[in-house]
Amino acid sequence: MNDQAEALRHMVKSYEQQQENSRKTRVVTVTSGKGGVGKSNFSLNFAIALQQLGKKVLVFDADIGMANIDVLMGVSATYNLYHLLKQQKTIWEIIQEGPSGVHFIAGGSGFQDLLDLTAEELDYFEEQIEKLHGEYDFILFDTGAGLSKETVKFILAAQETVVVTTPEPTSITDAYALIKMVKGMEHNVNFKLVVNRATDLKEGKATADKIGLVAQRFLDTALPFLGIVQDDPNVSKSVKKQIPFALAYPSSEATRDVMAIAKQFCDLPADPDVSANGIKGFIHKMFRRSK
């Protein structure tokens, strides 16, 4: 009897250790205060950099009306989110593989319907999305720019939000306005900042300091600075080639910068709730209902 009890305790302990060692999925929104700052291009190359660091990454193209992750990769997506929402395909069938093994889900028109699902469609969507829990280290939602209701929904539901800005005054102002609006809704969102198209580190750091100091003073919000992506001519060349710059120009300044950002992001401690909530927490916050 004692041997059976000991064997049972060993099985329980082994199971608990397996659970502890299982992959913790971090859900991250990438957004910007205005369009034209290179957010989607950053999202794609950030995902590739994370993948090159040994992480398993899934990119959701959630930029309503401007979905273009597949175009930036030069990949033709057979299926997109719409096919999942209409219960025509499973989650595994709409996941496509891009360069460097990065998985992605094309947006198409699907995200426009996301917040207006029937009860049956919503149940199916939640059931399918929850299957991603533990399958990926990072799930990145590349949202639309600005303050649309869909973008705000993603920011509030994700565990972490990377805000992409440039040194231009209008971009700085709009990035701060987005953070201010979200904080005004009294949600505890974990923001981080990336400065794209900076002339050099000095300009990028000055831009980050401007936003960070104001956010700290008036919003009581810390805004960790992940780094810069320099204004590199190879970025526009890669867009024309439809090859991510991290792959087309691996020795470029932009690639070195995005790799440094990915390392910094992985090194920063995750919110304690990240491991506990994962994709299930995202789903619950996104639709504000318990199952």
mmCIF file of N, CA and C in Angstrom, residues 190-267:
data_model
loop_
_atom_site.group_PDB
_atom_site.id
_atom_site.type_symbol
_atom_site.label_atom_id
_atom_site.label_comp_id
_atom_site.label_asym_id
_atom_site.label_seq_id
_atom_site.Cartn_x
_atom_site.Cartn_y
_atom_site.Cartn_z
ATOM 1 N N ASN A 190 0.948 46.814 -19.713
ATOM 2 C CA ASN A 190 2.402 46.809 -19.631
ATOM 3 C C ASN A 190 2.976 47.320 -20.955
ATOM 4 N N PHE A 191 3.244 48.646 -21.019
ATOM 5 C CA PHE A 191 3.768 49.248 -22.248
ATOM 6 C C PHE A 191 5.288 49.177 -22.308
ATOM 7 N N LYS A 192 5.809 49.038 -23.540
ATOM 8 C CA LYS A 192 7.241 49.165 -23.809
ATOM 9 C C LYS A 192 7.388 49.977 -25.091
ATOM 10 N N LEU A 193 8.536 50.624 -25.273
ATOM 11 C CA LEU A 193 8.701 51.569 -26.375
ATOM 12 C C LEU A 193 9.845 51.184 -27.305
ATOM 13 N N VAL A 194 9.592 51.330 -28.613
ATOM 14 C CA VAL A 194 10.621 51.178 -29.645
ATOM 15 C C VAL A 194 10.599 52.432 -30.510
ATOM 16 N N VAL A 195 11.773 52.985 -30.789
ATOM 17 C CA VAL A 195 11.872 54.155 -31.673
ATOM 18 C C VAL A 195 12.424 53.695 -33.016
ATOM 19 N N ASN A 196 11.614 53.805 -34.025
ATOM 20 C CA ASN A 196 11.984 53.377 -35.376
ATOM 21 C C ASN A 196 12.486 54.570 -36.187
ATOM 22 N N ARG A 197 13.321 54.283 -37.183
ATOM 23 C CA ARG A 197 13.841 55.290 -38.109
ATOM 24 C C ARG A 197 14.599 56.404 -37.392
ATOM 25 N N ALA A 198 15.325 56.056 -36.360
ATOM 26 C CA ALA A 198 16.150 57.035 -35.658
ATOM 27 C C ALA A 198 17.470 57.222 -36.408
ATOM 28 N N THR A 199 17.977 58.452 -36.396
ATOM 29 C CA THR A 199 19.262 58.722 -37.045
ATOM 30 C C THR A 199 20.385 57.964 -36.354
ATOM 31 N N ASP A 200 20.333 57.928 -35.039
ATOM 32 C CA ASP A 200 21.329 57.197 -34.253
ATOM 33 C C ASP A 200 20.743 56.947 -32.866
ATOM 34 N N LEU A 201 21.529 56.300 -32.012
ATOM 35 C CA LEU A 201 21.059 55.966 -30.673
ATOM 36 C C LEU A 201 20.753 57.215 -29.862
ATOM 37 N N LYS A 202 21.550 58.267 -30.034
ATOM 38 C CA LYS A 202 21.340 59.504 -29.286
ATOM 39 C C LYS A 202 19.956 60.087 -29.567
ATOM 40 N N GLU A 203 19.579 60.158 -30.854
ATOM 41 C CA GLU A 203 18.265 60.695 -31.216
ATOM 42 C C GLU A 203 17.156 59.781 -30.711
ATOM 43 N N GLY A 204 17.365 58.467 -30.849
ATOM 44 C CA GLY A 204 16.356 57.516 -30.381
ATOM 45 C C GLY A 204 16.149 57.597 -28.888
ATOM 46 N N LYS A 205 17.250 57.696 -28.148
ATOM 47 C CA LYS A 205 17.162 57.786 -26.690
ATOM 48 C C LYS A 205 16.477 59.084 -26.276
ATOM 49 N N ALA A 206 16.772 60.183 -26.963
ATOM 50 C CA ALA A 206 16.135 61.469 -26.649
ATOM 51 C C ALA A 206 14.632 61.400 -26.884
ATOM 52 N N THR A 207 14.232 60.705 -27.963
ATOM 53 C CA THR A 207 12.803 60.528 -28.262
ATOM 54 C C THR A 207 12.124 59.716 -27.169
ATOM 55 N N ALA A 208 12.769 58.623 -26.778
ATOM 56 C CA ALA A 208 12.206 57.769 -25.725
ATOM 57 C C ALA A 208 12.102 58.527 -24.409
ATOM 58 N N ASP A 209 13.103 59.352 -24.104
ATOM 59 C CA ASP A 209 13.091 60.125 -22.857
ATOM 60 C C ASP A 209 11.937 61.121 -22.827
ATOM 61 N N LYS A 210 11.661 61.742 -23.979
ATOM 62 C CA LYS A 210 10.563 62.707 -24.050
ATOM 63 C C LYS A 210 9.243 62.055 -23.657
ATOM 64 N N ILE A 211 8.954 60.928 -24.284
ATOM 65 C CA ILE A 211 7.690 60.239 -24.008
ATOM 66 C C ILE A 211 7.708 59.654 -22.597
ATOM 67 N N GLY A 212 8.830 59.050 -22.234
ATOM 68 C CA GLY A 212 8.924 58.381 -20.939
ATOM 69 C C GLY A 212 8.761 59.326 -19.760
ATOM 70 N N LEU A 213 9.388 60.494 -19.842
ATOM 71 C CA LEU A 213 9.304 61.457 -18.735
ATOM 72 C C LEU A 213 7.888 61.990 -18.566
ATOM 73 N N VAL A 214 7.234 62.277 -19.685
ATOM 74 C CA VAL A 214 5.863 62.793 -19.625
ATOM 75 C C VAL A 214 4.905 61.712 -19.125
ATOM 76 N N ALA A 215 5.100 60.484 -19.591
ATOM 77 C CA ALA A 215 4.246 59.378 -19.150
ATOM 78 C C ALA A 215 4.405 59.141 -17.649
ATOM 79 N N GLN A 216 5.645 59.230 -17.171
ATOM 80 C CA GLN A 216 5.894 59.025 -15.751
ATOM 81 C C GLN A 216 5.288 60.150 -14.910
ATOM 82 N N ARG A 217 5.427 61.370 -15.396
ATOM 83 C CA ARG A 217 4.966 62.532 -14.618
ATOM 84 C C ARG A 217 3.451 62.657 -14.584
ATOM 85 N N PHE A 218 2.815 62.518 -15.746
ATOM 86 C CA PHE A 218 1.387 62.801 -15.829
ATOM 87 C C PHE A 218 0.498 61.554 -15.783
ATOM 88 N N LEU A 219 1.069 60.385 -16.122
ATOM 89 C CA LEU A 219 0.264 59.166 -16.136
ATOM 90 C C LEU A 219 0.721 58.163 -15.080
ATOM 91 N N ASP A 220 1.803 58.512 -14.390
ATOM 92 C CA ASP A 220 2.394 57.611 -13.393
ATOM 93 C C ASP A 220 2.646 56.238 -14.008
ATOM 94 N N THR A 221 3.203 56.263 -15.223
ATOM 95 C CA THR A 221 3.423 55.040 -15.988
ATOM 96 C C THR A 221 4.887 54.915 -16.411
ATOM 97 N N ALA A 222 5.502 53.814 -16.047
ATOM 98 C CA ALA A 222 6.859 53.540 -16.521
ATOM 99 C C ALA A 222 6.789 53.048 -17.965
ATOM 100 N N LEU A 223 7.731 53.463 -18.774
ATOM 101 C CA LEU A 223 7.731 53.109 -20.188
ATOM 102 C C LEU A 223 9.115 52.574 -20.563
ATOM 103 N N PRO A 224 9.374 51.306 -20.288
ATOM 104 C CA PRO A 224 10.690 50.738 -20.591
ATOM 105 C C PRO A 224 11.042 50.913 -22.064
ATOM 106 N N PHE A 225 12.288 51.317 -22.313
ATOM 107 C CA PHE A 225 12.776 51.571 -23.665
ATOM 108 C C PHE A 225 13.500 50.331 -24.169
ATOM 109 N N LEU A 226 12.953 49.696 -25.207
ATOM 110 C CA LEU A 226 13.542 48.472 -25.745
ATOM 111 C C LEU A 226 14.713 48.754 -26.676
ATOM 112 N N GLY A 227 14.692 49.920 -27.346
ATOM 113 C CA GLY A 227 15.787 50.249 -28.243
ATOM 114 C C GLY A 227 15.321 50.952 -29.505
ATOM 115 N N ILE A 228 16.253 51.143 -30.427
ATOM 116 C CA ILE A 228 15.961 51.839 -31.678
ATOM 117 C C ILE A 228 16.168 50.906 -32.864
ATOM 118 N N VAL A 229 15.545 51.283 -33.989
ATOM 119 C CA VAL A 229 15.893 50.709 -35.287
ATOM 120 C C VAL A 229 16.315 51.893 -36.146
ATOM 121 N N GLN A 230 17.582 51.907 -36.542
ATOM 122 C CA GLN A 230 18.102 53.056 -37.268
ATOM 123 C C GLN A 230 17.477 53.201 -38.655
ATOM 124 N N ASP A 231 17.490 54.430 -39.136
ATOM 125 C CA ASP A 231 16.965 54.732 -40.464
ATOM 126 C C ASP A 231 17.949 54.182 -41.490
ATOM 127 N N ASP A 232 17.661 52.988 -41.967
ATOM 128 C CA ASP A 232 18.588 52.214 -42.790
ATOM 129 C C ASP A 232 17.999 52.048 -44.188
ATOM 130 N N PRO A 233 18.712 52.458 -45.246
ATOM 131 C CA PRO A 233 18.199 52.312 -46.618
ATOM 132 C C PRO A 233 17.905 50.865 -47.009
ATOM 133 N N ASN A 234 18.524 49.916 -46.319
ATOM 134 C CA ASN A 234 18.271 48.512 -46.626
ATOM 135 C C ASN A 234 16.848 48.085 -46.283
ATOM 136 N N VAL A 235 16.196 48.832 -45.386
ATOM 137 C CA VAL A 235 14.821 48.497 -45.015
ATOM 138 C C VAL A 235 13.894 48.685 -46.215
ATOM 139 N N SER A 236 13.978 49.830 -46.870
ATOM 140 C CA SER A 236 13.117 50.068 -48.035
ATOM 141 C C SER A 236 13.470 49.131 -49.189
ATOM 142 N N LYS A 237 14.751 48.781 -49.316
ATOM 143 C CA LYS A 237 15.158 47.825 -50.350
ATOM 144 C C LYS A 237 14.500 46.467 -50.113
ATOM 145 N N SER A 238 14.459 46.063 -48.837
ATOM 146 C CA SER A 238 13.878 44.754 -48.515
ATOM 147 C C SER A 238 12.376 44.735 -48.770
ATOM 148 N N VAL A 239 11.718 45.882 -48.525
ATOM 149 C CA VAL A 239 10.277 45.963 -48.783
ATOM 150 C C VAL A 239 9.997 45.767 -50.269
ATOM 151 N N LYS A 240 10.815 46.383 -51.104
ATOM 152 C CA LYS A 240 10.644 46.236 -52.553
ATOM 153 C C LYS A 240 10.900 44.800 -52.998
ATOM 154 N N LYS A 241 11.832 44.119 -52.315
ATOM 155 C CA LYS A 241 12.135 42.734 -52.648
ATOM 156 C C LYS A 241 11.126 41.761 -52.042
ATOM 157 N N GLN A 242 10.289 42.256 -51.117
ATOM 158 C CA GLN A 242 9.344 41.430 -50.353
ATOM 159 C C GLN A 242 10.073 40.322 -49.585
ATOM 160 N N ILE A 243 11.214 40.715 -49.023
ATOM 161 C CA ILE A 243 11.996 39.837 -48.148
ATOM 162 C C ILE A 243 12.279 40.622 -46.873
ATOM 163 N N PRO A 244 11.967 40.103 -45.688
ATOM 164 C CA PRO A 244 12.248 40.821 -44.444
ATOM 165 C C PRO A 244 13.713 41.238 -44.364
ATOM 166 N N PHE A 245 13.979 42.467 -43.907
ATOM 167 C CA PHE A 245 15.356 42.962 -43.912
ATOM 168 C C PHE A 245 16.286 42.137 -43.017
ATOM 169 N N ALA A 246 15.710 41.505 -41.987
ATOM 170 C CA ALA A 246 16.528 40.671 -41.104
ATOM 171 C C ALA A 246 17.107 39.466 -41.853
ATOM 172 N N LEU A 247 16.470 39.096 -42.967
ATOM 173 C CA LEU A 247 16.945 37.975 -43.778
ATOM 174 C C LEU A 247 17.670 38.453 -45.034
ATOM 175 N N ALA A 248 17.161 39.518 -45.647
ATOM 176 C CA ALA A 248 17.772 40.022 -46.879
ATOM 177 C C ALA A 248 19.112 40.692 -46.603
ATOM 178 N N TYR A 249 19.208 41.386 -45.461
ATOM 179 C CA TYR A 249 20.429 42.109 -45.113
ATOM 180 C C TYR A 249 20.797 41.812 -43.652
ATOM 181 N N PRO A 250 21.267 40.607 -43.383
ATOM 182 C CA PRO A 250 21.525 40.184 -42.000
ATOM 183 C C PRO A 250 22.616 40.984 -41.288
ATOM 184 N N SER A 251 23.485 41.669 -42.056
ATOM 185 C CA SER A 251 24.561 42.448 -41.432
ATOM 186 C C SER A 251 24.243 43.936 -41.360
ATOM 187 N N SER A 252 23.035 44.312 -41.742
ATOM 188 C CA SER A 252 22.675 45.724 -41.764
ATOM 189 C C SER A 252 22.477 46.272 -40.355
ATOM 190 N N GLU A 253 22.520 47.603 -40.251
ATOM 191 C CA GLU A 253 22.311 48.261 -38.959
ATOM 192 C C GLU A 253 20.918 47.956 -38.425
ATOM 193 N N ALA A 254 19.927 47.972 -39.304
ATOM 194 C CA ALA A 254 18.549 47.710 -38.879
ATOM 195 C C ALA A 254 18.407 46.309 -38.306
ATOM 196 N N THR A 255 19.048 45.339 -38.936
ATOM 197 C CA THR A 255 18.978 43.956 -38.439
ATOM 198 C C THR A 255 19.658 43.831 -37.082
ATOM 199 N N ARG A 256 20.837 44.439 -36.943
ATOM 200 C CA ARG A 256 21.523 44.406 -35.641
ATOM 201 C C ARG A 256 20.666 45.052 -34.559
ATOM 202 N N ASP A 257 19.984 46.138 -34.934
ATOM 203 C CA ASP A 257 19.141 46.841 -33.964
ATOM 204 C C ASP A 257 17.948 45.990 -33.525
ATOM 205 N N VAL A 258 17.267 45.380 -34.488
ATOM 206 C CA VAL A 258 16.075 44.605 -34.142
ATOM 207 C C VAL A 258 16.446 43.346 -33.369
ATOM 208 N N MET A 259 17.624 42.813 -33.643
ATOM 209 C CA MET A 259 18.097 41.661 -32.869
ATOM 210 C C MET A 259 18.393 42.075 -31.423
ATOM 211 N N ALA A 260 18.975 43.254 -31.254
ATOM 212 C CA ALA A 260 19.251 43.756 -29.910
ATOM 213 C C ALA A 260 17.948 44.002 -29.142
ATOM 214 N N ILE A 261 16.934 44.493 -29.842
ATOM 215 C CA ILE A 261 15.628 44.715 -29.214
ATOM 216 C C ILE A 261 15.023 43.388 -28.775
ATOM 217 N N ALA A 262 15.112 42.380 -29.629
ATOM 218 C CA ALA A 262 14.566 41.059 -29.299
ATOM 219 C C ALA A 262 15.259 40.484 -28.064
ATOM 220 N N LYS A 263 16.580 40.630 -27.990
ATOM 221 C CA LYS A 263 17.321 40.139 -26.825
ATOM 222 C C LYS A 263 16.904 40.892 -25.567
ATOM 223 N N GLN A 264 16.784 42.216 -25.696
ATOM 224 C CA GLN A 264 16.367 43.035 -24.558
ATOM 225 C C GLN A 264 14.971 42.646 -24.089
ATOM 226 N N PHE A 265 14.098 42.387 -25.049
ATOM 227 C CA PHE A 265 12.726 42.016 -24.727
ATOM 228 C C PHE A 265 12.677 40.687 -23.979
ATOM 229 N N CYS A 266 13.466 39.735 -24.430
ATOM 230 C CA CYS A 266 13.494 38.425 -23.773
ATOM 231 C C CYS A 266 14.110 38.507 -22.384
ATOM 232 N N ASP A 267 15.057 39.430 -22.195
ATOM 233 C CA ASP A 267 15.744 39.555 -20.914
ATOM 234 C C ASP A 267 14.908 40.271 -19.856
#
